[in-house]
XYZ file of C-alpha atoms in Angstrom:
402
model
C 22.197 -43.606 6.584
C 23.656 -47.117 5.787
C 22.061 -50.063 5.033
C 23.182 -53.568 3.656
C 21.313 -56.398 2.654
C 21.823 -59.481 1.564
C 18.802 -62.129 1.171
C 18.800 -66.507 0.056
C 15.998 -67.913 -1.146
C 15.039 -71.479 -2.400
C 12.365 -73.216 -4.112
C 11.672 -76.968 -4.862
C 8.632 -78.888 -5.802
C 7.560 -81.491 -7.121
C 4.289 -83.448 -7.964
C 4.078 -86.841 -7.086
C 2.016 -90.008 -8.398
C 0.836 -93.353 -7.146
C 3.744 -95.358 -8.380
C 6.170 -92.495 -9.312
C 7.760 -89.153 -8.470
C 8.257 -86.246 -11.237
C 10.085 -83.177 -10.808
C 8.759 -79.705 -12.239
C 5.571 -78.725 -13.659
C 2.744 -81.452 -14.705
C -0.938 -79.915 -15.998
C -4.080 -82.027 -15.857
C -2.669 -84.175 -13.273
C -6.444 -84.450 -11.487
C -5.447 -87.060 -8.381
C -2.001 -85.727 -7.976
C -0.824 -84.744 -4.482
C 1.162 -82.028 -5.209
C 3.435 -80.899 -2.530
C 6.316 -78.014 -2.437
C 9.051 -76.577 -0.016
C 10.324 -72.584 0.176
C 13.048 -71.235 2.389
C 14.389 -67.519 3.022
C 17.409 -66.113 4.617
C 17.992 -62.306 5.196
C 20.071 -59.994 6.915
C 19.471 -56.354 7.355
C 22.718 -53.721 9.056
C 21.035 -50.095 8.794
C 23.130 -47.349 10.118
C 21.173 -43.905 11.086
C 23.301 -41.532 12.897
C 23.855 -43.230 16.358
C 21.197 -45.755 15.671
C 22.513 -49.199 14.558
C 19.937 -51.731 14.159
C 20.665 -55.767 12.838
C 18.412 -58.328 12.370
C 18.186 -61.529 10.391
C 15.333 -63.870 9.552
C 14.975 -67.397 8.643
C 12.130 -69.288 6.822
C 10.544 -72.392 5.276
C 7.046 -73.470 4.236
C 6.105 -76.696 3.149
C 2.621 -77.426 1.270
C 1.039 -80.759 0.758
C -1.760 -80.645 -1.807
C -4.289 -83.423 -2.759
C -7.342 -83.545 -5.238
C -9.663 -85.790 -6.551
C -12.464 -85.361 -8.891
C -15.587 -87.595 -8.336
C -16.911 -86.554 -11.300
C -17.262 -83.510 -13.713
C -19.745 -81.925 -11.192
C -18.127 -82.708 -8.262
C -14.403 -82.320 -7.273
C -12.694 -82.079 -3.534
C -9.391 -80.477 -2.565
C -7.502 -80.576 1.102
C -3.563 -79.410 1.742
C -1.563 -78.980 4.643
C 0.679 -76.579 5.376
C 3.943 -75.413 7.560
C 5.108 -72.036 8.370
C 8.937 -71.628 10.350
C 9.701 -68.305 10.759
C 12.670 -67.420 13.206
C 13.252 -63.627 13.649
C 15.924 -61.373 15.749
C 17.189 -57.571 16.082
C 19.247 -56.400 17.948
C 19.178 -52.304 18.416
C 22.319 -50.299 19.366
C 23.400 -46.541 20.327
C 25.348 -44.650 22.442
C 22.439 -45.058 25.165
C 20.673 -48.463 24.233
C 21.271 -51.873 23.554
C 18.313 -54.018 23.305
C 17.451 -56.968 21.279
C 14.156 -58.501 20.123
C 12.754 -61.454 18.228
C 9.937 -64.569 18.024
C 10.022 -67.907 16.920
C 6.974 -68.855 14.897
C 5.423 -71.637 14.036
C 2.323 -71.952 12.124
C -0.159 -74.868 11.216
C -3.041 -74.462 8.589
C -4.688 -77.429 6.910
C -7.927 -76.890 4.475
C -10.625 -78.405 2.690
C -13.128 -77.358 -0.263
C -15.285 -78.551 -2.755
C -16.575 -77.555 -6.298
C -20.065 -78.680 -6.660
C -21.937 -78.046 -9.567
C -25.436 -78.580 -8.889
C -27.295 -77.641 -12.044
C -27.232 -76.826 -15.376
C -26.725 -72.985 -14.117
C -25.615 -73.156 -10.541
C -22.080 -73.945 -9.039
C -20.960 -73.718 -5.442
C -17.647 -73.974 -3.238
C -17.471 -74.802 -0.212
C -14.726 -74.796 2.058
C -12.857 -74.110 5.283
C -9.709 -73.293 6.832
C -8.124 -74.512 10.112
C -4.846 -72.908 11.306
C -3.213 -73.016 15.030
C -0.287 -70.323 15.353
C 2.042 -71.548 18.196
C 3.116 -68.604 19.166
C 0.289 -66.596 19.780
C -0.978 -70.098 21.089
C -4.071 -69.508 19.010
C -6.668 -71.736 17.297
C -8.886 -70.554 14.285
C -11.727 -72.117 12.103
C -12.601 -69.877 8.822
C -15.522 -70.951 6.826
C -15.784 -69.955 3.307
C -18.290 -70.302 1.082
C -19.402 -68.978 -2.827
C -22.064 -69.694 -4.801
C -22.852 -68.462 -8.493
C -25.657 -68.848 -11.170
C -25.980 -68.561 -14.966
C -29.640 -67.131 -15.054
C -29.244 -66.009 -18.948
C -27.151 -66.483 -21.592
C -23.573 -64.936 -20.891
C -25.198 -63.348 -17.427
C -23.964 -64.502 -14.788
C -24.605 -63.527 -10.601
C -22.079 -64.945 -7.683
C -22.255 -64.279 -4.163
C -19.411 -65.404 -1.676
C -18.708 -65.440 1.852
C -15.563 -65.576 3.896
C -14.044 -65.144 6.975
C -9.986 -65.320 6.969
C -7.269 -64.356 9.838
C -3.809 -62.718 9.542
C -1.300 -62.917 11.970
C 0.812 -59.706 13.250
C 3.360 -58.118 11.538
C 7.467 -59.022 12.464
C 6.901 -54.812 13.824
C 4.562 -55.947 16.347
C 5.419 -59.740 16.830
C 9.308 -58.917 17.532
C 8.210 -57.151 20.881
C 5.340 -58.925 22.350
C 3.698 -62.520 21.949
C 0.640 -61.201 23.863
C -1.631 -59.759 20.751
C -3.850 -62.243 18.818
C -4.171 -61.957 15.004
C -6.778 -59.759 13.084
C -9.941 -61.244 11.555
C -11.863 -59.751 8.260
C -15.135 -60.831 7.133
C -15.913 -60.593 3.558
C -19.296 -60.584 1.640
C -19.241 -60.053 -2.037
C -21.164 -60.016 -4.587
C -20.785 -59.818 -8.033
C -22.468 -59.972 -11.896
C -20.109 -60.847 -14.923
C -21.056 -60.138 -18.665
C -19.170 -62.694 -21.196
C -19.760 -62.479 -24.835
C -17.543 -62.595 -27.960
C -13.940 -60.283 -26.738
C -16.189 -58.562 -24.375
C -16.427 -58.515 -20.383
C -18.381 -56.719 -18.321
C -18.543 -56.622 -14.722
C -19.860 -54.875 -11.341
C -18.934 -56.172 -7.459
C -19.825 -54.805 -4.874
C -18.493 -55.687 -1.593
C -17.914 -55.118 2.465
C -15.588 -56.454 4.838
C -15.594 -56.027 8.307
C -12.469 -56.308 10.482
C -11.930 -56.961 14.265
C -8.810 -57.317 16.565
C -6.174 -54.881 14.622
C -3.592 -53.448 16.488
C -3.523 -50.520 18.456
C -0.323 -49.082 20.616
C 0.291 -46.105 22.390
C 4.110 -44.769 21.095
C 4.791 -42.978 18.082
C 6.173 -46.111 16.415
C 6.204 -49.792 17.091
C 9.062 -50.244 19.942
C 9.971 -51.960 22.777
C 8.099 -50.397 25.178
C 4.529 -49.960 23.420
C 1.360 -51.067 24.888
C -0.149 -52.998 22.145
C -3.529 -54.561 22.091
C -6.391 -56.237 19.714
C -8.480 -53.167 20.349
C -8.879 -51.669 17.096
C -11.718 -52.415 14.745
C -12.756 -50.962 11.009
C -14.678 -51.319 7.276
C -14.177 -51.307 4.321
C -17.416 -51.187 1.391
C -17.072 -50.334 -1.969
C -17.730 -50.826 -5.807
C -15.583 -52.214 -8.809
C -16.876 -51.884 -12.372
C -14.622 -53.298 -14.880
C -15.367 -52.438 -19.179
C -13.352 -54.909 -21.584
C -14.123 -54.545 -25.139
C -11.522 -56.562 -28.186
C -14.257 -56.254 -30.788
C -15.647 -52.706 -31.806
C -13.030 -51.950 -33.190
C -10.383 -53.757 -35.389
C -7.086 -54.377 -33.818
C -7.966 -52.511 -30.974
C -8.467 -53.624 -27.247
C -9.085 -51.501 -24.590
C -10.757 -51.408 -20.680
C -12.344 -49.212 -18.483
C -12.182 -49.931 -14.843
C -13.217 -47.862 -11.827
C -13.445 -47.930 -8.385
C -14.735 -46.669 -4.814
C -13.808 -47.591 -1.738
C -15.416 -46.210 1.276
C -12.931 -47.074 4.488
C -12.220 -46.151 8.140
C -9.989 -48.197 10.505
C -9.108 -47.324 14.374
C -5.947 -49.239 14.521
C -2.332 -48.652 15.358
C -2.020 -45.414 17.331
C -4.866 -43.424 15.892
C -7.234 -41.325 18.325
C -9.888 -41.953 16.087
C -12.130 -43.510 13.619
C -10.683 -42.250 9.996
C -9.827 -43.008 6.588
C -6.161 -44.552 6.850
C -3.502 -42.894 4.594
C -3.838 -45.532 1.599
C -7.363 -45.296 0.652
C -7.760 -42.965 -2.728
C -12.158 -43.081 -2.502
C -12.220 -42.488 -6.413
C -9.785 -44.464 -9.068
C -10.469 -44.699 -12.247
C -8.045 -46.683 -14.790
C -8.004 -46.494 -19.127
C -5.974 -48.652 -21.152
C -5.544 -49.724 -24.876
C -3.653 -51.611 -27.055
C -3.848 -50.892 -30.781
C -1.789 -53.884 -32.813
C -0.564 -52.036 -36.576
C -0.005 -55.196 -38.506
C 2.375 -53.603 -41.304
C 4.641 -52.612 -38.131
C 4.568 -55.970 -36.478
C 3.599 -53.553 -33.206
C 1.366 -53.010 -30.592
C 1.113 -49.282 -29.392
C -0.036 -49.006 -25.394
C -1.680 -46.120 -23.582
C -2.701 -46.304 -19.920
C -3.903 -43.176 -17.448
C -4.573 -44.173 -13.759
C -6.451 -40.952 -11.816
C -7.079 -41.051 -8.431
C -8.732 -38.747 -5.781
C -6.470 -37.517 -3.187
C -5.465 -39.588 -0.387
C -5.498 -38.542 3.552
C -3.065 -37.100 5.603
C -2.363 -36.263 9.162
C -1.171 -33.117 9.481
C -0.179 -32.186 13.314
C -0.471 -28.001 12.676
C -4.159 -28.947 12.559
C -6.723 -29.953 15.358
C -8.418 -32.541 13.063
C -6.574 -35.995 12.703
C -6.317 -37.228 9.551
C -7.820 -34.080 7.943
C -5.487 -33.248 5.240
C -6.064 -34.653 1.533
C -3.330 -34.648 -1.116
C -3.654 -33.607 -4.639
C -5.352 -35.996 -7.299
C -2.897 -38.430 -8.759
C -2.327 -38.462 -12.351
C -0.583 -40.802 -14.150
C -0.064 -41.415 -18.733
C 2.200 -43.608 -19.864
C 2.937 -44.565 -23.290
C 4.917 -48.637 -24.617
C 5.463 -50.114 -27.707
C 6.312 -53.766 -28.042
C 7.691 -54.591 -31.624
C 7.658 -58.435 -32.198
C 11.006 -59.566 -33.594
C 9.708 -62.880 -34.751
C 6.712 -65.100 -33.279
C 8.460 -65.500 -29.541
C 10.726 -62.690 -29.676
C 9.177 -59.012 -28.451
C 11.253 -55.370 -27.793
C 9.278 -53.170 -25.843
C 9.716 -49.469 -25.137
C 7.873 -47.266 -22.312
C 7.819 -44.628 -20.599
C 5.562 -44.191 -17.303
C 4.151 -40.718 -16.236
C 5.169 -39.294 -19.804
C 3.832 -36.061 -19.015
C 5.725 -35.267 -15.885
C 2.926 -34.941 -13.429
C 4.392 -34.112 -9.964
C 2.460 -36.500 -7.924
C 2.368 -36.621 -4.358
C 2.016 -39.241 -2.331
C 1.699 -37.616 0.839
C 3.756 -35.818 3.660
C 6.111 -36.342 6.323
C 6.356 -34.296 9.317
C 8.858 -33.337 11.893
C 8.076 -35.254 15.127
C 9.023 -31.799 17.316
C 7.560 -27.988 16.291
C 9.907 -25.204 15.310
C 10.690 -21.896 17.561
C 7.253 -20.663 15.938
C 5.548 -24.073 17.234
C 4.883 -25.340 13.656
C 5.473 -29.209 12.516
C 8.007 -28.900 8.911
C 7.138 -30.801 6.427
C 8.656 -32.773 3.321
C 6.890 -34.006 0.025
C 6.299 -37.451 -0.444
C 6.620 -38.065 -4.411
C 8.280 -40.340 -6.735
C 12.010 -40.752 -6.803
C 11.371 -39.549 -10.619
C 8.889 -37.478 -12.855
C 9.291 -40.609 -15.559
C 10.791 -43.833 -15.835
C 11.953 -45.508 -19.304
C 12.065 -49.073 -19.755
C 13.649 -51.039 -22.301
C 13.008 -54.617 -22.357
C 13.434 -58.136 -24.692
C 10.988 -61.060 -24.037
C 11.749 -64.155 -25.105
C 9.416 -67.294 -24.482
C 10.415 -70.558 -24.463
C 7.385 -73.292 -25.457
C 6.686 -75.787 -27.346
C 4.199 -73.988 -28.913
C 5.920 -71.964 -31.043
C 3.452 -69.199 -31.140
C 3.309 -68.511 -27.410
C 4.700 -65.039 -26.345
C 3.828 -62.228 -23.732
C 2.411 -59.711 -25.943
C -1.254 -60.071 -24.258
C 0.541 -59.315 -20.922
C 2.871 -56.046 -21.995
């Protein structure tokens, strides 16, 4: 297999006053509009075997941005924005020629307000209108969060949401008929604050509508698709930050659970897709040894296993891999107040992680489906990296973020 790609990408913006325009970055500019333009060119050849597939995409987005605060309780925001996306393929092989591709426009424009209305309670409030041209779709998404401080450092938010995405270029390249997929998120959450310490539980469930389903193997020219598929997803985050036990020493505690099933793309059934790990559970600490001018990092992610399909089974979906397990080590040594050297190493112990299978799409002569591990392209990766900030506070530097 071949593949070449090359990619162009630019970025300007600017922020832009009542009597004047100044390029790059302005903070506490409250009645600014702020407004900003993107644009992306890519080309893909791949070369399998016979197969020869080229395509090339062009974008841009532009953003318009205006806020005004009313008062310290009570500020508005409202932007505009443009998505251009232009998109073709063409595949090729001794048999085939076909080519594929949209043109897509999208309009969004929002609105939202920060309101606090007491001494303990805050609110936004906001919503989002977009109109996809393509799809020749119109959608309203109210949004909505409220939170109150009922104690000291305790505090209890609630939010609401219901948001839209549109198809992926997989689907979109091949048909114009399919809508996009809606979610609908509730959340809710309590936060501890106090003195280098955080602590904090969510729980939360979204409900989606309208994914895709088709009836190939793979996204092609000649699938069926349709909005028919529908799924959940419910689950708990608890999150343990603690900077002042112990001296020089910062560490966290976060873990997860995520309860999901999804009948979307070509599944038969209801299941767990292939990316949901039901139990994660993440450590970390930093330990700063002032004599050293050094800050000494540990970090172990575990997961459950994930799902599988396996097709030598009557079950869909039925298969789990192994848990994941994953120590790595870093140590940044700070050259002078802005300058940092950092050393790591990721999966230090060599775990042999896998991420799941892949299996033959025909049987053998004994009518069973091969299969090849899934893993890591390495047991451990080293990394050896110098930051350098630039500020005009000569103290800045990344150390908090390494």
């Amino acid at each position: 297999m071949r593949t070449i790609s090359t990619s162009f990408f630019s970025l300007l913006s600017y922020v832009m006053f009542s009597q004047h325009t100044v390029t790059g970055i302005v903070l506490n500019a409250k009645k600014a509009p702020v407004t900003s333009a993107s644009f992306g060119h890519g080309k893909n050849q791949i070369d399998l075997e016979q197969d020869e597939v080229y395509n090339q995409e062009n974008a841009a987005h532009f953003k318009l941005k205006l806020r005004k605060s009313y008062s310290d309780r009570f500020k508005w925001t409202m932007g505009l924005g443009q998505f251009i996306t232009y998109f073709k393929e063409l595949f090729s092989n001794t048999a085939l020629r076909f080519s594929s591709g949209y043109d897509f426009p999208l309009s969004a424009a929002f609105t939202e307000v920060d309101w606090i209305f007491s001494k303990k309670g805050a609110a936004k409030i906001g919503a989002r209108l977009a109109h996809n041209g393509m799809l020749k779709e119109t959608q309203l998404m109210p949004r909505l969060s409220l939170a109150y401080k009922f104690a000291k450092n305790h505090q209890f938010s609630w939010a609401f949401g219901t948001f839209a995405q549109a198809p992926r270029a997989d689907y979109l390249k091949y048909t114009a008929t399919i809508q996009s997929k809606r979610a609908v998120h509730y959340i809710m959450n309590y936060l501890y604050t106090h003195d280098r310490q955080t602590f904090r539980v969510e729980v939360y469930e979204k409900a989606y509508q309208d994914l895709i389903q088709f009836n190939t193997q793979t996204p092609q020219f000649n699938s069926d698709f349709t909005n028919g598929g529908s799924g959940y997803a419910r689950g708990l985050d608890v999150f343990w930050r603690d900077g002042k036990s112990i001296k020089n020493l910062e560490y966290w505690v976060s873990y997860s659970f995520i309860d999901s099933q999804r009948n979307y793309r070509n599944f038969p059934t209801t299941v767990t897709p292939n990316f949901i790990a039901k139990h994660s559970i993440s450590l970390v600490g930093k330990y700063w040894i002032n004599d050293w001018k050094s800050q000494l990092s540990v970090t172990q992610v575990l997961s459950s296993g994930r799902p599988y399909n396996n097709p030598n089974e009557s079950l869909f979906m039925n298969g789990r891999t192994k848990p994941f397990s994953n120590l790595s080590l870093s140590w940044a040594y700070l050259i002078s107040s802005q300058k940092i050297l950092l050393f790591s190493v990721n999966n230090i112990l060599g775990t042999q992680n896998v991420l799941g299978y892949e299996y033959a799409n025909t049987p053998d002569a004994n009518g069973v489906y091969n299969r090849r591990i899934i893993e890591p392209t390495a047991d451990r990766f080293f990394f050896v990296g110098f930051f350098w900030t630039l500020s005009d506070n000569k103290k800045d530097n990344q150390l908090n973020n390494l």
